[in-house]
Amino acid sequence: MSDGPVRVTGPLLAVLAALLDADDNELHGWAIMKATGKSGPTIYRILERLAESRWVTSRWEEDAEPGKPRRRYYRLTPHGVTSARDLIAARRPKPAPSTRPRLAFGWCEA
């Protein structure tokens, strides 16, 4: 078991954000692809790394719709939720300092 994903990338952060946005609901791979705008191979490699790190659990759909393959659903573990929030907060771009001049308010004698 590792402490987390070794490589932190933009797509990884996007997947974590999508899973966090789902609250405690499960998401299937297609929903994660749609939420992130990333391709299937990218998403599934990330989900595999997150599962190996025990940040994500998954389960197969029990009753698939006729003629459609079963879906695999993913959810962050409690450790994954905490770690994802910390990682996103640490990697979130800091706001640029304001370049506007400060206005000084004071009394003027006329």
XYZ file of C-alpha atoms in Angstrom:
110
model
C 0.000 0.000 0.000
C 1.341 3.446 -0.855
C 0.512 6.803 0.658
C -0.845 8.185 -2.586
C -0.335 8.636 -6.275
C 3.320 9.128 -7.143
C 2.737 11.563 -9.991
C 0.432 14.503 -9.423
C -0.918 15.703 -12.759
C -3.693 17.963 -13.960
C -5.833 14.984 -15.013
C -5.337 13.363 -11.588
C -6.498 16.556 -9.878
C -9.497 16.713 -12.237
C -10.496 13.122 -11.381
C -10.142 13.810 -7.666
C -12.242 16.973 -7.990
C -14.960 15.046 -9.864
C -15.037 12.357 -7.176
C -15.148 14.992 -4.422
C -17.970 16.819 -6.226
C -19.957 13.576 -6.191
C -19.999 13.808 -2.378
C -20.536 10.258 -1.142
C -22.114 9.069 -4.403
C -20.439 6.600 -6.719
C -19.423 7.574 -10.248
C -18.878 5.243 -13.169
C -15.980 5.751 -15.565
C -18.071 7.418 -18.290
C -19.402 9.999 -15.806
C -15.830 10.777 -14.715
C -14.748 11.136 -18.362
C -17.649 13.492 -19.018
C -16.959 15.555 -15.873
C -13.247 15.923 -16.597
C -13.175 16.011 -20.397
C -10.403 13.387 -20.335
C -10.160 10.189 -22.390
C -10.991 6.709 -21.148
C -7.407 5.410 -21.052
C -6.310 8.447 -19.033
C -9.183 8.107 -16.563
C -8.797 4.378 -16.053
C -5.021 4.606 -15.478
C -5.652 7.267 -12.836
C -8.416 5.214 -11.194
C -6.103 2.203 -11.133
C -3.376 4.242 -9.395
C -5.923 5.623 -6.917
C -7.176 2.097 -6.173
C -3.608 0.856 -5.619
C -3.101 3.748 -3.193
C -6.404 2.862 -1.492
C -7.839 6.307 -2.148
C -10.680 4.781 -4.207
C -12.881 1.720 -3.936
C -14.839 0.263 -6.803
C -17.604 -2.211 -7.444
C -19.256 -3.705 -10.501
C -22.869 -2.960 -11.315
C -25.072 -5.880 -10.303
C -27.801 -5.636 -12.926
C -26.668 -4.097 -16.196
C -29.214 -2.913 -18.724
C -29.881 -5.556 -21.397
C -27.426 -5.247 -24.266
C -25.059 -2.985 -22.318
C -21.874 -3.914 -20.449
C -21.807 -3.696 -16.678
C -20.498 -0.437 -15.275
C -17.829 -0.156 -12.652
C -18.554 2.421 -9.953
C -15.899 4.358 -8.046
C -15.950 6.202 -4.739
C -13.281 7.879 -2.634
C -12.433 6.152 0.639
C -12.515 8.287 3.804
C -8.703 8.497 3.607
C -9.024 9.370 -0.089
C -11.456 12.211 0.643
C -9.107 13.796 3.169
C -6.032 13.252 1.007
C -7.742 14.536 -2.157
C -8.888 17.709 -0.409
C -5.386 18.306 0.960
C -3.730 17.626 -2.400
C -6.105 19.879 -4.345
C -5.706 22.675 -1.797
C -1.913 22.392 -1.974
C -1.870 22.373 -5.787
C -4.557 24.999 -6.366
C -3.010 28.056 -8.019
C -2.565 30.910 -5.605
C -4.348 34.125 -6.601
C -2.041 36.703 -8.137
C -1.365 39.690 -5.922
C -3.355 42.725 -6.867
C -1.490 45.249 -9.014
C -4.057 47.954 -8.430
C -2.783 50.909 -6.446
C -4.106 51.250 -2.949
C -6.305 54.168 -2.257
C -5.561 56.155 0.841
C -8.478 57.726 2.605
C -7.865 60.653 4.836
C -8.989 64.109 5.592
C -8.289 66.877 3.111
C -8.374 70.468 4.128
C -9.826 72.693 1.447
